[in-house]
């Protein structure tokens, strides 16, 4: 059964102004996340993944050139809220973020517990004692001994601090957690144990995730749906089962073929070339100059094509 839609994004745009021109980091994104679902977003460095997260949470830099689209959460149109209501009602309460490199963002001179309870005290008006109880429960959930709430960040390993960042994002009991590369810069075993933890958290709490990661192999264990991003756009959106068995978009096929697999004799291949710059995008399909399947039609911009409940931006599926 398909879960109820929790978040629905349509035609979301976030462009930045720079001296060299307009950077089209998020360029017409459509996505949905169901209740208690894990949506994994894959894509090369610089394709706009962190910008998409910023656009969802309205964490905007000063040089925004365009920011528009619709973001519905449980029927509430988030883009219509003024900044103050958004800050008060959405950030932390409905949607929390574990930002890229979160484990290095703790204040070195404050104890972990004091930092972790802050959003619960400030955003929800919880008492310190109540918030600390919740922090203890969350430390248990993410697998850190409670005693570490009394410690300073440098006393925790990188993996522990990353788990603590996840606990902090959950202190306000949000419905949706955005995780921007939660395991980069950690060793493989720690990465795997964090993904396992996320799986357990999803199961135990009913929370939904949007998870950005380069770790395609490990994320396949957790994903319910997969979105592939390329040059500011979503080029494929699919249920995870069919995606990992049979990706549709030529770029997705290239991404999966580049993952080394144990007990698999197939050759590992890499996608040649580099993604286009987001300032001067080529006309037509943005993947064309790297695509082994391109044909005449590809000089025109492909629309999102619906196919058996999946979506793919490629003329091959017209
Ligand atoms: N404030 C900004 N002003 C101008 N350009 C920006 C700004 N923030 C991001 N960009 C550019 O937007 C593009 C997308 O950046 P973004 O950080 O979203 O990519 P990403 O997919 O998260 O990459 P990575 O995997 O390396 O984290 C990049 O070209 C980046 O240089
Ligand atoms: S539209 Fe054409 S160039 Fe683009 S991915 Fe499909 S086949 Fe390749
Ligand atoms: Mg990023």
mmCIF file of C-alpha atoms and ligand atoms in Angstrom:
data_model
loop_
_atom_site.group_PDB
_atom_site.id
_atom_site.type_symbol
_atom_site.label_atom_id
_atom_site.label_comp_id
_atom_site.label_asym_id
_atom_site.label_seq_id
_atom_site.Cartn_x
_atom_site.Cartn_y
_atom_site.Cartn_z
ATOM 1 C CA UNK A 1 0.000 0.000 0.000
ATOM 2 C CA UNK A 2 1.361 3.460 -0.859
ATOM 3 C CA UNK A 3 1.736 5.598 2.272
ATOM 4 C CA UNK A 4 -0.080 8.920 2.606
ATOM 5 C CA UNK A 5 1.860 11.805 1.064
ATOM 6 C CA UNK A 6 3.616 13.855 3.730
ATOM 7 C CA UNK A 7 5.570 16.324 1.606
ATOM 8 C CA UNK A 8 4.811 17.311 -1.986
ATOM 9 C CA UNK A 9 7.180 19.614 -3.843
ATOM 10 C CA UNK A 10 6.308 21.014 -7.236
ATOM 11 C CA UNK A 11 8.318 23.114 -9.632
ATOM 12 C CA UNK A 12 10.695 24.261 -6.916
ATOM 13 C CA UNK A 13 13.283 26.766 -8.066
ATOM 14 C CA UNK A 14 16.300 28.178 -6.243
ATOM 15 C CA UNK A 15 18.737 30.228 -8.304
ATOM 16 C CA UNK A 16 21.748 32.163 -7.034
ATOM 17 C CA UNK A 17 23.181 35.386 -8.366
ATOM 18 C CA UNK A 18 26.947 35.422 -8.950
ATOM 19 C CA UNK A 19 29.357 37.632 -10.884
ATOM 20 C CA UNK A 20 29.586 35.003 -13.580
ATOM 21 C CA UNK A 21 25.800 34.780 -13.980
ATOM 22 C CA UNK A 22 22.759 33.007 -12.505
ATOM 23 C CA UNK A 23 23.455 29.573 -10.965
ATOM 24 C CA UNK A 24 20.398 27.353 -11.516
ATOM 25 C CA UNK A 25 21.067 25.068 -8.533
ATOM 26 C CA UNK A 26 17.453 23.875 -8.109
ATOM 27 C CA UNK A 27 15.696 24.196 -11.416
ATOM 28 C CA UNK A 28 12.108 22.962 -11.361
ATOM 29 C CA UNK A 29 12.095 20.067 -8.912
ATOM 30 C CA UNK A 30 9.028 17.859 -8.338
ATOM 31 C CA UNK A 31 9.153 15.263 -5.538
ATOM 32 C CA UNK A 32 6.937 13.586 -2.978
ATOM 33 C CA UNK A 33 7.731 11.852 0.301
ATOM 34 C CA UNK A 34 5.214 9.569 1.994
ATOM 35 C CA UNK A 35 4.599 9.180 5.706
ATOM 36 C CA UNK A 36 7.377 7.117 7.297
ATOM 37 C CA UNK A 37 9.149 6.816 3.946
ATOM 38 C CA UNK A 38 12.852 7.176 3.219
ATOM 39 C CA UNK A 39 13.528 9.079 0.034
ATOM 40 C CA UNK A 40 17.162 8.816 -1.041
ATOM 41 C CA UNK A 41 18.563 11.525 -3.318
ATOM 42 C CA UNK A 42 21.557 10.567 -5.429
ATOM 43 C CA UNK A 43 23.686 12.696 -7.715
ATOM 44 C CA UNK A 44 27.213 13.944 -8.345
ATOM 45 C CA UNK A 45 28.846 16.717 -6.390
ATOM 46 C CA UNK A 46 27.501 20.149 -7.347
ATOM 47 C CA UNK A 47 24.213 18.935 -8.893
ATOM 48 C CA UNK A 48 22.155 20.915 -6.327
ATOM 49 C CA UNK A 49 21.359 18.445 -3.542
ATOM 50 C CA UNK A 50 22.260 20.699 -0.603
ATOM 51 C CA UNK A 51 20.581 23.630 -2.341
ATOM 52 C CA UNK A 52 17.407 21.558 -2.580
ATOM 53 C CA UNK A 53 17.558 20.909 1.163
ATOM 54 C CA UNK A 54 18.060 24.641 1.753
ATOM 55 C CA UNK A 55 15.122 25.450 -0.483
ATOM 56 C CA UNK A 56 12.861 23.039 1.438
ATOM 57 C CA UNK A 57 13.859 24.530 4.801
ATOM 58 C CA UNK A 58 14.095 28.117 3.513
ATOM 59 C CA UNK A 59 17.716 28.422 4.655
ATOM 60 C CA UNK A 60 18.650 30.889 1.985
ATOM 61 C CA UNK A 61 21.906 32.760 1.358
ATOM 62 C CA UNK A 62 21.827 36.475 0.537
ATOM 63 C CA UNK A 63 22.446 36.076 -3.173
ATOM 64 C CA UNK A 64 19.152 34.386 -4.069
ATOM 65 C CA UNK A 65 18.081 35.328 -7.585
ATOM 66 C CA UNK A 66 14.863 33.272 -7.684
ATOM 67 C CA UNK A 67 13.009 31.180 -5.122
ATOM 68 C CA UNK A 68 9.570 29.849 -5.949
ATOM 69 C CA UNK A 69 7.416 26.766 -6.343
ATOM 70 C CA UNK A 70 5.062 24.897 -4.041
ATOM 71 C CA UNK A 71 5.917 22.852 -0.955
ATOM 72 C CA UNK A 72 2.920 21.204 0.666
ATOM 73 C CA UNK A 73 3.296 19.437 3.976
ATOM 74 C CA UNK A 74 0.237 17.652 5.247
ATOM 75 C CA UNK A 75 -1.815 20.032 3.102
ATOM 76 C CA UNK A 76 -0.129 23.182 4.519
ATOM 77 C CA UNK A 77 1.471 25.325 1.794
ATOM 78 C CA UNK A 78 4.851 26.166 3.308
ATOM 79 C CA UNK A 79 5.783 28.682 0.614
ATOM 80 C CA UNK A 80 2.853 30.870 1.633
ATOM 81 C CA UNK A 81 4.011 31.234 5.238
ATOM 82 C CA UNK A 82 5.869 34.414 6.172
ATOM 83 C CA UNK A 83 9.440 33.981 7.433
ATOM 84 C CA UNK A 84 8.495 34.267 11.096
ATOM 85 C CA UNK A 85 5.716 31.637 10.900
ATOM 86 C CA UNK A 86 8.005 29.392 8.890
ATOM 87 C CA UNK A 87 10.759 29.657 11.501
ATOM 88 C CA UNK A 88 8.334 29.087 14.357
ATOM 89 C CA UNK A 89 6.041 26.421 12.921
ATOM 90 C CA UNK A 90 8.078 24.489 10.361
ATOM 91 C CA UNK A 91 11.785 24.429 11.201
ATOM 92 C CA UNK A 92 12.474 21.848 13.910
ATOM 93 C CA UNK A 93 8.782 21.277 14.651
ATOM 94 C CA UNK A 94 7.822 19.695 11.330
ATOM 95 C CA UNK A 95 11.117 19.345 9.492
ATOM 96 C CA UNK A 96 14.601 19.051 10.989
ATOM 97 C CA UNK A 97 17.957 19.062 9.286
ATOM 98 C CA UNK A 98 21.146 17.162 9.887
ATOM 99 C CA UNK A 99 23.358 19.427 7.760
ATOM 100 C CA UNK A 100 26.363 18.364 5.706
ATOM 101 C CA UNK A 101 29.351 17.933 8.089
ATOM 102 C CA UNK A 102 27.027 18.219 11.131
ATOM 103 C CA UNK A 103 29.425 16.295 13.346
ATOM 104 C CA UNK A 104 31.903 19.177 13.183
ATOM 105 C CA UNK A 105 29.308 21.825 13.979
ATOM 106 C CA UNK A 106 29.024 21.313 17.753
ATOM 107 C CA UNK A 107 30.303 24.129 19.937
ATOM 108 C CA UNK A 108 33.586 22.821 21.437
ATOM 109 C CA UNK A 109 33.139 24.601 24.785
ATOM 110 C CA UNK A 110 29.605 23.400 25.600
ATOM 111 C CA UNK A 111 28.605 19.969 26.899
ATOM 112 C CA UNK A 112 26.751 17.760 24.382
ATOM 113 C CA UNK A 113 23.559 17.657 26.463
ATOM 114 C CA UNK A 114 23.264 21.434 26.709
ATOM 115 C CA UNK A 115 23.573 21.784 22.954
ATOM 116 C CA UNK A 116 21.226 18.978 22.087
ATOM 117 C CA UNK A 117 18.327 20.187 24.215
ATOM 118 C CA UNK A 118 18.516 23.755 22.927
ATOM 119 C CA UNK A 119 15.961 23.425 20.081
ATOM 120 C CA UNK A 120 13.464 21.713 22.423
ATOM 121 C CA UNK A 121 13.816 24.488 24.985
ATOM 122 C CA UNK A 122 13.807 27.346 22.458
ATOM 123 C CA UNK A 123 11.347 26.093 19.838
ATOM 124 C CA UNK A 124 8.941 24.052 21.947
ATOM 125 C CA UNK A 125 9.327 25.821 25.295
ATOM 126 C CA UNK A 126 10.161 22.545 27.049
ATOM 127 C CA UNK A 127 11.717 22.703 30.509
ATOM 128 C CA UNK A 128 15.411 21.775 30.682
ATOM 129 C CA UNK A 129 14.630 18.685 32.757
ATOM 130 C CA UNK A 130 12.001 17.437 30.329
ATOM 131 C CA UNK A 131 14.276 18.128 27.359
ATOM 132 C CA UNK A 132 17.159 16.304 29.055
ATOM 133 C CA UNK A 133 14.921 13.257 29.603
ATOM 134 C CA UNK A 134 14.164 13.285 25.924
ATOM 135 C CA UNK A 135 17.853 13.699 25.054
ATOM 136 C CA UNK A 136 18.647 10.631 27.179
ATOM 137 C CA UNK A 137 16.008 8.593 25.347
ATOM 138 C CA UNK A 138 17.326 9.787 21.993
ATOM 139 C CA UNK A 139 20.930 8.968 22.891
ATOM 140 C CA UNK A 140 19.758 5.444 23.708
ATOM 141 C CA UNK A 141 17.897 5.314 20.391
ATOM 142 C CA UNK A 142 20.926 6.398 18.329
ATOM 143 C CA UNK A 143 23.209 4.115 20.338
ATOM 144 C CA UNK A 144 25.308 6.481 22.507
ATOM 145 C CA UNK A 145 25.684 5.854 26.261
ATOM 146 C CA UNK A 146 23.709 8.513 28.184
ATOM 147 C CA UNK A 147 26.812 9.553 30.132
ATOM 148 C CA UNK A 148 28.126 11.226 26.971
ATOM 149 C CA UNK A 149 25.508 13.973 27.397
ATOM 150 C CA UNK A 150 27.833 15.336 30.099
ATOM 151 C CA UNK A 151 30.889 15.263 27.832
ATOM 152 C CA UNK A 152 32.378 17.825 25.453
ATOM 153 C CA UNK A 153 32.329 17.262 21.659
ATOM 154 C CA UNK A 154 36.068 16.418 21.447
ATOM 155 C CA UNK A 155 35.479 13.473 23.801
ATOM 156 C CA UNK A 156 33.235 11.750 21.241
ATOM 157 C CA UNK A 157 34.384 9.951 18.086
ATOM 158 C CA UNK A 158 33.276 11.280 14.677
ATOM 159 C CA UNK A 159 30.656 8.538 14.381
ATOM 160 C CA UNK A 160 29.280 9.331 17.835
ATOM 161 C CA UNK A 161 29.077 13.046 17.075
ATOM 162 C CA UNK A 162 27.231 12.256 13.863
ATOM 163 C CA UNK A 163 24.741 10.120 15.811
ATOM 164 C CA UNK A 164 24.433 12.959 18.315
ATOM 165 C CA UNK A 165 23.609 15.347 15.449
ATOM 166 C CA UNK A 166 20.816 12.962 14.429
ATOM 167 C CA UNK A 167 19.564 12.870 18.031
ATOM 168 C CA UNK A 168 19.612 16.671 18.147
ATOM 169 C CA UNK A 169 17.576 16.928 14.942
ATOM 170 C CA UNK A 170 14.986 14.614 16.516
ATOM 171 C CA UNK A 171 14.723 16.382 19.865
ATOM 172 C CA UNK A 172 11.684 18.353 18.673
ATOM 173 C CA UNK A 173 9.901 15.214 17.323
ATOM 174 C CA UNK A 174 9.673 16.418 13.715
ATOM 175 C CA UNK A 175 7.693 14.486 11.090
ATOM 176 C CA UNK A 176 10.486 14.674 8.510
ATOM 177 C CA UNK A 177 14.255 14.556 8.860
ATOM 178 C CA UNK A 178 16.523 15.932 6.127
ATOM 179 C CA UNK A 179 19.939 14.280 6.233
ATOM 180 C CA UNK A 180 22.603 15.822 4.010
ATOM 181 C CA UNK A 181 25.354 13.243 3.525
ATOM 182 C CA UNK A 182 25.204 11.967 7.100
ATOM 183 C CA UNK A 183 28.011 9.476 6.666
ATOM 184 C CA UNK A 184 30.587 11.240 4.508
ATOM 185 C CA UNK A 185 34.037 11.501 6.132
ATOM 186 C CA UNK A 186 33.357 8.410 8.274
ATOM 187 C CA UNK A 187 34.914 4.981 7.857
ATOM 188 C CA UNK A 188 32.921 2.241 6.118
ATOM 189 C CA UNK A 189 31.974 0.338 9.261
ATOM 190 C CA UNK A 190 30.758 3.496 10.999
ATOM 191 C CA UNK A 191 28.819 4.440 7.856
ATOM 192 C CA UNK A 192 27.098 1.065 7.799
ATOM 193 C CA UNK A 193 26.254 1.231 11.502
ATOM 194 C CA UNK A 194 24.719 4.710 11.076
ATOM 195 C CA UNK A 195 22.574 3.508 8.187
ATOM 196 C CA UNK A 196 21.453 0.566 10.323
ATOM 197 C CA UNK A 197 20.565 2.962 13.093
ATOM 198 C CA UNK A 198 18.543 5.113 10.689
ATOM 199 C CA UNK A 199 16.646 2.029 9.612
ATOM 200 C CA UNK A 200 15.850 1.236 13.244
ATOM 201 C CA UNK A 201 14.837 4.866 13.958
ATOM 202 C CA UNK A 202 12.482 4.852 10.978
ATOM 203 C CA UNK A 203 10.925 1.617 12.165
ATOM 204 C CA UNK A 204 10.603 2.670 15.809
ATOM 205 C CA UNK A 205 9.498 6.286 15.445
ATOM 206 C CA UNK A 206 7.532 6.416 12.176
ATOM 207 C CA UNK A 207 9.561 9.446 11.046
ATOM 208 C CA UNK A 208 10.145 10.135 7.309
ATOM 209 C CA UNK A 209 13.572 10.849 5.815
ATOM 210 C CA UNK A 210 15.032 12.663 2.872
ATOM 211 C CA UNK A 211 18.532 11.304 2.731
ATOM 212 C CA UNK A 212 21.248 12.684 0.511
ATOM 213 C CA UNK A 213 24.139 10.337 0.079
ATOM 214 C CA UNK A 214 26.920 9.194 -2.213
ATOM 215 C CA UNK A 215 26.779 5.787 -0.643
ATOM 216 C CA UNK A 216 24.546 4.094 -3.180
ATOM 217 C CA UNK A 217 25.173 0.539 -1.989
ATOM 218 C CA UNK A 218 24.390 1.102 1.696
ATOM 219 C CA UNK A 219 21.478 3.462 1.030
ATOM 220 C CA UNK A 220 19.743 0.775 -1.036
ATOM 221 C CA UNK A 221 19.043 -1.038 2.245
ATOM 222 C CA UNK A 222 17.117 1.912 3.641
ATOM 223 C CA UNK A 223 15.494 3.591 0.637
ATOM 224 C CA UNK A 224 11.794 3.325 -0.122
ATOM 225 C CA UNK A 225 12.073 5.725 -3.033
ATOM 226 C CA UNK A 226 14.973 7.147 -4.997
ATOM 227 C CA UNK A 227 15.360 10.460 -6.774
ATOM 228 C CA UNK A 228 18.335 11.047 -9.037
ATOM 229 C CA UNK A 229 19.412 14.638 -9.463
ATOM 230 C CA UNK A 230 21.435 15.955 -12.382
ATOM 231 C CA UNK A 231 22.336 19.574 -13.110
ATOM 232 C CA UNK A 232 19.624 21.077 -10.906
ATOM 233 C CA UNK A 233 16.824 18.753 -12.014
ATOM 234 C CA UNK A 234 15.381 15.406 -10.981
ATOM 235 C CA UNK A 235 16.009 13.019 -13.868
ATOM 236 C CA UNK A 236 14.483 9.901 -12.317
ATOM 237 C CA UNK A 237 12.037 9.293 -9.470
ATOM 238 C CA UNK A 238 11.133 5.729 -8.672
ATOM 239 C CA UNK A 239 10.319 3.211 -5.976
ATOM 240 C CA UNK A 240 13.609 1.837 -4.685
ATOM 241 C CA UNK A 241 12.929 -1.783 -5.547
ATOM 242 C CA UNK A 242 12.537 -1.181 -9.265
ATOM 243 C CA UNK A 243 15.207 1.516 -9.310
ATOM 244 C CA UNK A 244 17.976 -0.718 -8.004
ATOM 245 C CA UNK A 245 16.853 -3.635 -10.176
ATOM 246 C CA UNK A 246 16.355 -1.691 -13.365
ATOM 247 C CA UNK A 247 17.205 2.025 -13.399
ATOM 248 C CA UNK A 248 15.639 3.834 -16.356
ATOM 249 C CA UNK A 249 17.618 7.006 -16.993
ATOM 250 C CA UNK A 250 20.992 6.565 -18.744
ATOM 251 C CA UNK A 251 22.603 8.642 -15.968
ATOM 252 C CA UNK A 252 21.088 6.384 -13.265
ATOM 253 C CA UNK A 253 22.360 3.339 -15.154
ATOM 254 C CA UNK A 254 25.835 4.911 -15.164
ATOM 255 C CA UNK A 255 25.645 5.696 -11.434
ATOM 256 C CA UNK A 256 24.689 2.130 -10.507
ATOM 257 C CA UNK A 257 27.294 0.624 -12.829
ATOM 258 C CA UNK A 258 29.954 2.633 -10.980
ATOM 259 C CA UNK A 259 29.211 0.920 -7.646
ATOM 260 C CA UNK A 260 31.549 -1.944 -6.787
ATOM 261 C CA UNK A 261 29.596 -5.011 -5.692
ATOM 262 C CA UNK A 262 30.765 -8.058 -3.828
ATOM 263 C CA UNK A 263 29.967 -11.402 -5.455
ATOM 264 C CA UNK A 264 29.279 -9.705 -8.769
ATOM 265 C CA UNK A 265 31.452 -10.288 -11.778
ATOM 266 C CA UNK A 266 30.131 -7.405 -13.873
ATOM 267 C CA UNK A 267 32.673 -4.770 -14.783
ATOM 268 C CA UNK A 268 32.677 -1.468 -12.892
ATOM 269 C CA UNK A 269 32.338 1.434 -15.292
ATOM 270 C CA UNK A 270 32.477 5.181 -14.820
ATOM 271 C CA UNK A 271 30.477 7.909 -16.505
ATOM 272 C CA UNK A 272 32.811 9.816 -18.839
ATOM 273 C CA UNK A 273 33.009 13.611 -18.755
ATOM 274 C CA UNK A 274 31.647 16.089 -16.243
ATOM 275 C CA UNK A 275 28.231 17.575 -15.546
ATOM 276 C CA UNK A 276 27.509 20.907 -17.267
ATOM 277 C CA UNK A 277 28.030 24.158 -15.356
ATOM 278 C CA UNK A 278 24.819 25.449 -13.794
ATOM 279 C CA UNK A 279 25.302 28.937 -15.212
ATOM 280 C CA UNK A 280 25.423 28.104 -18.888
ATOM 281 C CA UNK A 281 23.301 25.031 -19.298
ATOM 282 C CA UNK A 282 23.251 23.384 -22.702
ATOM 283 C CA UNK A 283 20.013 23.488 -24.696
ATOM 284 C CA UNK A 284 18.245 20.122 -24.871
ATOM 285 C CA UNK A 285 18.959 17.236 -22.514
ATOM 286 C CA UNK A 286 21.482 18.297 -19.862
ATOM 287 C CA UNK A 287 23.083 14.834 -19.883
ATOM 288 C CA UNK A 288 23.431 14.635 -23.677
ATOM 289 C CA UNK A 289 27.178 15.136 -24.026
ATOM 290 C CA UNK A 290 27.857 12.194 -21.667
ATOM 291 C CA UNK A 291 25.037 9.936 -22.789
ATOM 292 C CA UNK A 292 25.806 6.784 -24.785
ATOM 293 C CA UNK A 293 22.186 6.614 -26.016
ATOM 294 C CA UNK A 294 21.706 10.135 -27.335
ATOM 295 C CA UNK A 295 19.893 10.602 -30.625
ATOM 296 C CA UNK A 296 18.537 13.538 -32.672
ATOM 297 C CA UNK A 297 15.602 14.276 -30.390
ATOM 298 C CA UNK A 298 17.962 14.891 -27.439
ATOM 299 C CA UNK A 299 18.742 18.380 -28.725
ATOM 300 C CA UNK A 300 15.307 19.258 -27.298
ATOM 301 C CA UNK A 301 14.733 19.508 -23.535
ATOM 302 C CA UNK A 302 13.098 16.224 -22.389
ATOM 303 C CA UNK A 303 10.029 16.562 -20.123
ATOM 304 C CA UNK A 304 9.396 14.298 -17.113
ATOM 305 C CA UNK A 305 7.818 11.189 -18.607
ATOM 306 C CA UNK A 306 5.508 9.047 -16.444
ATOM 307 C CA UNK A 307 5.917 5.315 -16.812
ATOM 308 C CA UNK A 308 4.215 2.695 -14.603
ATOM 309 C CA UNK A 309 4.256 4.965 -11.545
ATOM 310 C CA UNK A 310 7.885 5.970 -12.127
ATOM 311 C CA UNK A 311 9.175 9.202 -13.651
ATOM 312 C CA UNK A 312 12.095 9.686 -15.990
ATOM 313 C CA UNK A 313 13.371 12.725 -17.863
ATOM 314 C CA UNK A 314 14.579 11.059 -21.054
ATOM 315 C CA UNK A 315 13.317 10.872 -24.634
ATOM 316 C CA UNK A 316 13.975 7.116 -24.795
ATOM 317 C CA UNK A 317 10.775 6.584 -22.779
ATOM 318 C CA UNK A 318 8.495 8.832 -24.776
HETATM 319 N N1 LIG B 1 25.155 30.746 -2.258
HETATM 320 C C1 LIG B 1 25.565 30.297 -3.440
HETATM 321 N N2 LIG B 1 25.901 31.189 -4.406
HETATM 322 C C2 LIG B 1 26.296 30.781 -5.624
HETATM 323 N N3 LIG B 1 26.377 29.488 -5.985
HETATM 324 C C3 LIG B 1 26.065 28.564 -5.059
HETATM 325 C C4 LIG B 1 25.647 28.914 -3.754
HETATM 326 N N4 LIG B 1 25.414 27.761 -3.048
HETATM 327 C C5 LIG B 1 25.658 26.750 -3.901
HETATM 328 N N5 LIG B 1 26.058 27.232 -5.104
HETATM 329 C C6 LIG B 1 26.378 26.443 -6.317
HETATM 330 O O1 LIG B 1 25.216 25.689 -6.641
HETATM 331 C C7 LIG B 1 25.592 24.435 -7.171
HETATM 332 C C8 LIG B 1 24.936 23.333 -6.339
HETATM 333 O O2 LIG B 1 25.537 23.328 -5.041
HETATM 334 P P1 LIG B 1 25.088 22.312 -3.927
HETATM 335 O O3 LIG B 1 25.893 22.613 -2.732
HETATM 336 O O4 LIG B 1 23.623 22.335 -3.817
HETATM 337 O O5 LIG B 1 25.555 20.917 -4.577
HETATM 338 P P2 LIG B 1 25.560 19.452 -3.946
HETATM 339 O O6 LIG B 1 24.854 18.578 -4.919
HETATM 340 O O7 LIG B 1 25.070 19.492 -2.556
HETATM 341 O O8 LIG B 1 27.122 19.070 -3.975
HETATM 342 P P3 LIG B 1 27.983 18.164 -2.928
HETATM 343 O O9 LIG B 1 27.649 16.729 -3.264
HETATM 344 O O10 LIG B 1 29.384 18.513 -3.278
HETATM 345 O O11 LIG B 1 27.599 18.559 -1.545
HETATM 346 C C9 LIG B 1 27.109 24.385 -7.140
HETATM 347 O O12 LIG B 1 27.558 24.768 -8.423
HETATM 348 C C10 LIG B 1 27.475 25.418 -6.118
HETATM 349 O O13 LIG B 1 28.741 25.983 -6.395
HETATM 350 S S1 LIG B 2 17.177 12.391 -23.476
HETATM 351 FE FE1 LIG B 2 18.708 11.588 -24.884
HETATM 352 S S2 LIG B 2 20.686 12.384 -24.192
HETATM 353 FE FE2 LIG B 2 19.194 12.647 -22.549
HETATM 354 S S3 LIG B 2 19.437 10.855 -21.271
HETATM 355 FE FE3 LIG B 2 17.804 10.387 -22.707
HETATM 356 S S4 LIG B 2 18.812 9.415 -24.461
HETATM 357 FE FE4 LIG B 2 20.415 10.390 -23.235
HETATM 358 MG MG1 LIG B 3 25.932 19.103 -0.730
#
